[in-house]
Coordinates of C-alpha atoms in Angstrom, one line a residue:
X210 CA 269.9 158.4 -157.7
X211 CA 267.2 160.3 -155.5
X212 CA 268.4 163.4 -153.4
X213 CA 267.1 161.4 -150.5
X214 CA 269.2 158.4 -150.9
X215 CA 272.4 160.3 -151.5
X216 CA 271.8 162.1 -148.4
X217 CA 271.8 158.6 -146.6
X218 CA 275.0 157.5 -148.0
X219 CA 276.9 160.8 -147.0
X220 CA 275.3 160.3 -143.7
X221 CA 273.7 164.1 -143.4
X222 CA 270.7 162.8 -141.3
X223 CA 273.0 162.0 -138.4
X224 CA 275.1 165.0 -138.7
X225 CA 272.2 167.3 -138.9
X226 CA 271.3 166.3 -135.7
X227 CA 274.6 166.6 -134.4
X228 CA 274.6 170.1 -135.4
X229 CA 271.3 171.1 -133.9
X230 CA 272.5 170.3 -130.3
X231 CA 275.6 171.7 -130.8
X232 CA 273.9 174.6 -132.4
X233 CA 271.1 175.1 -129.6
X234 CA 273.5 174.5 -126.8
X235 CA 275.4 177.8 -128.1
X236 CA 272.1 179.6 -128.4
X237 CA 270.8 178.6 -125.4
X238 CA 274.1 179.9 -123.4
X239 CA 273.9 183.4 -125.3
X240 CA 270.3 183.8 -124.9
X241 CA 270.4 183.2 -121.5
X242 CA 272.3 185.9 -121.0
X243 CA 270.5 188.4 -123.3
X244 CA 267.0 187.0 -121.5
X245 CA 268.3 188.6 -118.0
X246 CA 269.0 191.9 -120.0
X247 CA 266.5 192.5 -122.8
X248 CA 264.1 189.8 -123.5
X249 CA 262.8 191.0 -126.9
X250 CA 266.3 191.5 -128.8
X251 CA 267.0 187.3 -126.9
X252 CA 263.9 186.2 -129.3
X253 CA 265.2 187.6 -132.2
X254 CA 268.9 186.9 -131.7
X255 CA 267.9 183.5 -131.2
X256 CA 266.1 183.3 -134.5
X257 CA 269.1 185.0 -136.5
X258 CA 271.8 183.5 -135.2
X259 CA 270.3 179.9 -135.8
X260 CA 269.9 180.5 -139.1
X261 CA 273.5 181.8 -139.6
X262 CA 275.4 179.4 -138.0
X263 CA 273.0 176.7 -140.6
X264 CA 274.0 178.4 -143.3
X265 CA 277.7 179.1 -142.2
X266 CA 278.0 174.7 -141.9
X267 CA 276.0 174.1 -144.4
X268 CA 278.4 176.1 -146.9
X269 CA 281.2 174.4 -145.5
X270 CA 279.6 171.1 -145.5
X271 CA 279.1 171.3 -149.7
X272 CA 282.3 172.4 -150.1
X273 CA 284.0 169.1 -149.1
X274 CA 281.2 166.8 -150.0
X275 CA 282.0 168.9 -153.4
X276 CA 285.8 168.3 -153.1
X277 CA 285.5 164.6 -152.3
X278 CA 283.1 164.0 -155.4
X279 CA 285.6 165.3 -157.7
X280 CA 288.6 163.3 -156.3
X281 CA 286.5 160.0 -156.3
X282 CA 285.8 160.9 -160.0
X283 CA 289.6 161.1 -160.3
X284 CA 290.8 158.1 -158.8
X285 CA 288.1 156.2 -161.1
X286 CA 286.3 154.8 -158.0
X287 CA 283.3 153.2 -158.8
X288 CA 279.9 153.8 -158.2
X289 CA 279.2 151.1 -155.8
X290 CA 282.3 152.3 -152.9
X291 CA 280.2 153.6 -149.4
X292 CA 281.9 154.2 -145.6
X293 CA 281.3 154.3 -142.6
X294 CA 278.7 156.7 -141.3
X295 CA 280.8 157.3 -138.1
X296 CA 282.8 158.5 -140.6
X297 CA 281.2 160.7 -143.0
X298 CA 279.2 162.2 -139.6
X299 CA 282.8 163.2 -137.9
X300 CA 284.2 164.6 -141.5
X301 CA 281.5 166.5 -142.2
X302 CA 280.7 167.9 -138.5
X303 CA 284.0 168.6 -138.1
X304 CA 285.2 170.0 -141.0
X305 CA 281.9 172.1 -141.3
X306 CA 283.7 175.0 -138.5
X307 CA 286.3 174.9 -141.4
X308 CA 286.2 177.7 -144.3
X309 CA 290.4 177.6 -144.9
X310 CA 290.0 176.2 -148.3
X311 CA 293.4 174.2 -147.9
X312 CA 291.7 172.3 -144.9
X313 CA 288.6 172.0 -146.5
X314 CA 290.6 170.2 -149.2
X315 CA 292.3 168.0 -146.9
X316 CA 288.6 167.1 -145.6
X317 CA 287.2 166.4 -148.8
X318 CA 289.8 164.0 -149.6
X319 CA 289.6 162.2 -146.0
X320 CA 286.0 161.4 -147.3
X321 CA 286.8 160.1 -150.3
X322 CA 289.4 157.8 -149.1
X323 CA 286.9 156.5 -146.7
X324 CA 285.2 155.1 -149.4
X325 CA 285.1 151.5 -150.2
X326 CA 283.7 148.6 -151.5
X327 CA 283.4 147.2 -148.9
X328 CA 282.0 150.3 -146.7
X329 CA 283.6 149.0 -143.5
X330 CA 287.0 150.7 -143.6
X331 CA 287.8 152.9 -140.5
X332 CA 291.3 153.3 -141.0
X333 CA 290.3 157.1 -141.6
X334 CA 289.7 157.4 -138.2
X335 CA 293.4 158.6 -136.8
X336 CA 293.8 161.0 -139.4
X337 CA 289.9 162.8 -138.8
X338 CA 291.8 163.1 -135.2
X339 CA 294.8 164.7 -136.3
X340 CA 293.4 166.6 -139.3
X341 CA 290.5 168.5 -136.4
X342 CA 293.6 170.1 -135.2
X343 CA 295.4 171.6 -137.3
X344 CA 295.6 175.1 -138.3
X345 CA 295.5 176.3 -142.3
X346 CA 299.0 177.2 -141.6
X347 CA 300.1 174.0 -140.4
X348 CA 298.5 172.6 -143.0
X349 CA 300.2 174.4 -145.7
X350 CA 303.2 173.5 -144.3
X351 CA 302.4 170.1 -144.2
X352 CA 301.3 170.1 -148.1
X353 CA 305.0 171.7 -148.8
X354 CA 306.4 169.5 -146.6
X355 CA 304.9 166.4 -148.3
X356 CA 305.3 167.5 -151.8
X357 CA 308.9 168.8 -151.5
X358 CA 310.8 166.2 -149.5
X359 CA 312.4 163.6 -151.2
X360 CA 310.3 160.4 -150.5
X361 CA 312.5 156.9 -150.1
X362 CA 311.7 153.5 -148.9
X363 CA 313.6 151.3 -146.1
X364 CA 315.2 148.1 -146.5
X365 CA 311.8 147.3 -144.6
X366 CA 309.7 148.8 -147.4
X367 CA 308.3 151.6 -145.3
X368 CA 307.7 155.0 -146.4
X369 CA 310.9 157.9 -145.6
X370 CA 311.2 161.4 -146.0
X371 CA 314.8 162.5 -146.1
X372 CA 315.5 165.6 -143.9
X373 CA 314.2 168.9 -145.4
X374 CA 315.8 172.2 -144.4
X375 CA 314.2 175.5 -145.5
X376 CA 315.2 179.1 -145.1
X377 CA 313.8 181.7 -143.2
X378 CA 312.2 183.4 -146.1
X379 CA 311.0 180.3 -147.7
X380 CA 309.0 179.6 -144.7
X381 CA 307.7 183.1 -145.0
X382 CA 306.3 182.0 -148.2
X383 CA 305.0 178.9 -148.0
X384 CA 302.7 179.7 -144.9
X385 CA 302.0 183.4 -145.4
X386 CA 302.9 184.0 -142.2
X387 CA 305.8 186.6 -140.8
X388 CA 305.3 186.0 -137.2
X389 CA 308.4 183.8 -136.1
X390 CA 306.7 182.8 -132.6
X391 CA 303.5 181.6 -134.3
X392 CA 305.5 179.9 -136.5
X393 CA 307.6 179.0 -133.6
X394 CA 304.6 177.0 -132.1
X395 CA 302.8 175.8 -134.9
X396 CA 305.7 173.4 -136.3
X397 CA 306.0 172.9 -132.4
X398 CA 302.8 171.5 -132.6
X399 CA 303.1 169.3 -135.6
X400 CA 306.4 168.1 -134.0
X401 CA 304.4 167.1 -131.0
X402 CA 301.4 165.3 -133.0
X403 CA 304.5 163.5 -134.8
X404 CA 303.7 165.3 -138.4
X405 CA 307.0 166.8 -138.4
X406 CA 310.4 164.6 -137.4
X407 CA 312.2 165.3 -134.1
X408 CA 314.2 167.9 -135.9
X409 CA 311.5 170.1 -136.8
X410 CA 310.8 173.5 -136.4
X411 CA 313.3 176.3 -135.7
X412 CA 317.0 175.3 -134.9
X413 CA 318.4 177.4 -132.2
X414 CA 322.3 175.3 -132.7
X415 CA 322.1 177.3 -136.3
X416 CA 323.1 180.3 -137.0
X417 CA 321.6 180.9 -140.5
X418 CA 317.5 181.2 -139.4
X419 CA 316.2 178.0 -141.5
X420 CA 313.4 175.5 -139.8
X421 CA 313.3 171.8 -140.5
X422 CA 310.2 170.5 -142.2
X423 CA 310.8 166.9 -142.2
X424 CA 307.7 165.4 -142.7
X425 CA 306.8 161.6 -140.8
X426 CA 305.5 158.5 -142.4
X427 CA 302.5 159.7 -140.8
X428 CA 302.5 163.2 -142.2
X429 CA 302.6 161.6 -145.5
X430 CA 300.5 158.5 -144.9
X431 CA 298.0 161.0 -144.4
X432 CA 298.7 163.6 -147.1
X433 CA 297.9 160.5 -149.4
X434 CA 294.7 160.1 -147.8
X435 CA 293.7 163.6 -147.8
X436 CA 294.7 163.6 -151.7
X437 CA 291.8 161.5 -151.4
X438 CA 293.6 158.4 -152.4
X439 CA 293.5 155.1 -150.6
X440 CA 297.0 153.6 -151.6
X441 CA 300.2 153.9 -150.0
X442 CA 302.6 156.3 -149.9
X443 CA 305.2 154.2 -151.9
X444 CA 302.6 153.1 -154.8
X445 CA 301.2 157.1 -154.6
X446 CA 304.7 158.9 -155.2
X447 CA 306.0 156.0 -157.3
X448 CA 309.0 155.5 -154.9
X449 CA 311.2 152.8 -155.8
X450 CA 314.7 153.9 -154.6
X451 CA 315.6 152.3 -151.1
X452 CA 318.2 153.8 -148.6
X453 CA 319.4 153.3 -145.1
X454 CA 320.2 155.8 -142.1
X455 CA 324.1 155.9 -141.2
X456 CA 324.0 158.1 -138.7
X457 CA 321.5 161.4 -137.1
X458 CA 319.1 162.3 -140.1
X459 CA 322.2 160.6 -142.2
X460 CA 321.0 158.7 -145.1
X461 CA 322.5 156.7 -148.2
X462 CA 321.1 154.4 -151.2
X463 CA 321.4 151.0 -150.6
X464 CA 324.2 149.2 -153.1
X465 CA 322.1 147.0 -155.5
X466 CA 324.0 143.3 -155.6
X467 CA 326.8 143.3 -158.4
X468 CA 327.3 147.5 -158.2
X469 CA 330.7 149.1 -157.7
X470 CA 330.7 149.8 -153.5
X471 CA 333.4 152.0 -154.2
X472 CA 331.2 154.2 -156.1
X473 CA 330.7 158.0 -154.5
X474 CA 327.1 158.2 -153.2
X475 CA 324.8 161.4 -154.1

């Protein structure tokens, strides 16, 4: 396949140009300013700077296109699967500001699970939204969040987390981060995009300092997707145990027909 025509299918031509008015609108702002004050040092800033911030998205840009060819190649898609070039221009113009290798990731695998047969799919769409967002840090703790909570179905066959409490010094870890009021408003903020339950983030009715990291079925509908996988959540974790809530963030397994219901649950 020509250079050309792969370029066309990841839809650079569109994002290029994207990036050159975003680009010259940022110039244009800082060398009017440097015009007024020094004219010569205005010409040459102009000239530098362009060619940094192209190089700065351009780096960023291979790095997912890079991370999205190697999880196609693991999910065995074939070589005929396209998407949507309102797609591939958000991902990539978006996720080009990004150099947080986790995020990066995340993008890389949005692309790749906009990829299809049929070329049409925009499903992708929500999560580009969300994913432009989010921090490294809140997306380290969603990747912990994802990975560590036990995963159930409903009666209804949708996708659960079961409540995840972690301490004080786990948190610590996971996110790198000491600071308790960034930490304080980043799961804040996942709460409010609906990434984390209604219980997330610091509890102040506990004494013991632990935060919950409860993940949604969106959370992990699109931590699937950013694994660069197009199946569900269910068929992705291999989830075949089914429970039911009994009460606030209160769940049990549902009795399977002919099984002792006087049997102690886990």
């Amino acid at each position: 396949m020509s250079d050309s025509k792969s370029l066309d299918i990841l839809g650079i031509k569109p994002v290029g140009d994207a990036a050159r008015e975003v680009t010259s609108a940022v110039i244009g702002g800082v060398s009017a300013f440097l015009s007024r004050i020094c004219l010569p040092v205005a010409e040459e800033f102009g000239l530098v700077l362009r060619d940094r911030v192209r190089i700065y998205r351009t780096t960023n840009m291979v790095a997912i296109a890079r991370a999205a060819e190697r999880k196609l190649d693991e999910t065995g898609a074939g070589p005929d699967v396209s998407a949507l070039p309102r797609l591939v221009s958000r991902i990539l113009d978006d996720g080009s500001w990004i150099e947080d290798s986790e995020v990066q990731e995340m993008w890389g695998g949005l692309l790749a699970s906009a990829c299809s047969e049929s070329g049409d799919d925009d499903s992708n769409l929500l999560f580009v939204n969300l994913l432009a967002g989010l921090t490294g840090l809140q997306a380290r703790i969603l990747r912990y969040a994802c990975e560590q909570s036990k995963k159930v179905k409903t009666k209804q066959g949708l996708v659960q987390a079961l409540p995840l409490d972690v301490t004080l010094e786990m948190l610590f870890k996971v996110t790198g981060e000491q600071d308790i009021q960034r930490l304080d408003r980043e799961m804040d903020n996942l709460r409010a995009h609906e990434l984390l339950d209604q219980a997330g983030g610091f509890s102040v009715a506990n004494n013991m300092p632990s935060a919950g990291l409860t993940p949604t079925a969106l959370a992990l509908h699109m931590y699937v997707r950013g694994q660069g996988v197009r199946s569900s959540p269910i068929d992705y974790f291999g989830i075949t145990e089914v429970w039911e809530v009994v009460g606030d963030r209160i769940w049990r397994p549902v009795q399977s027909a002919g099984s002792d219901s006087t049997a102690p649950q886990p």
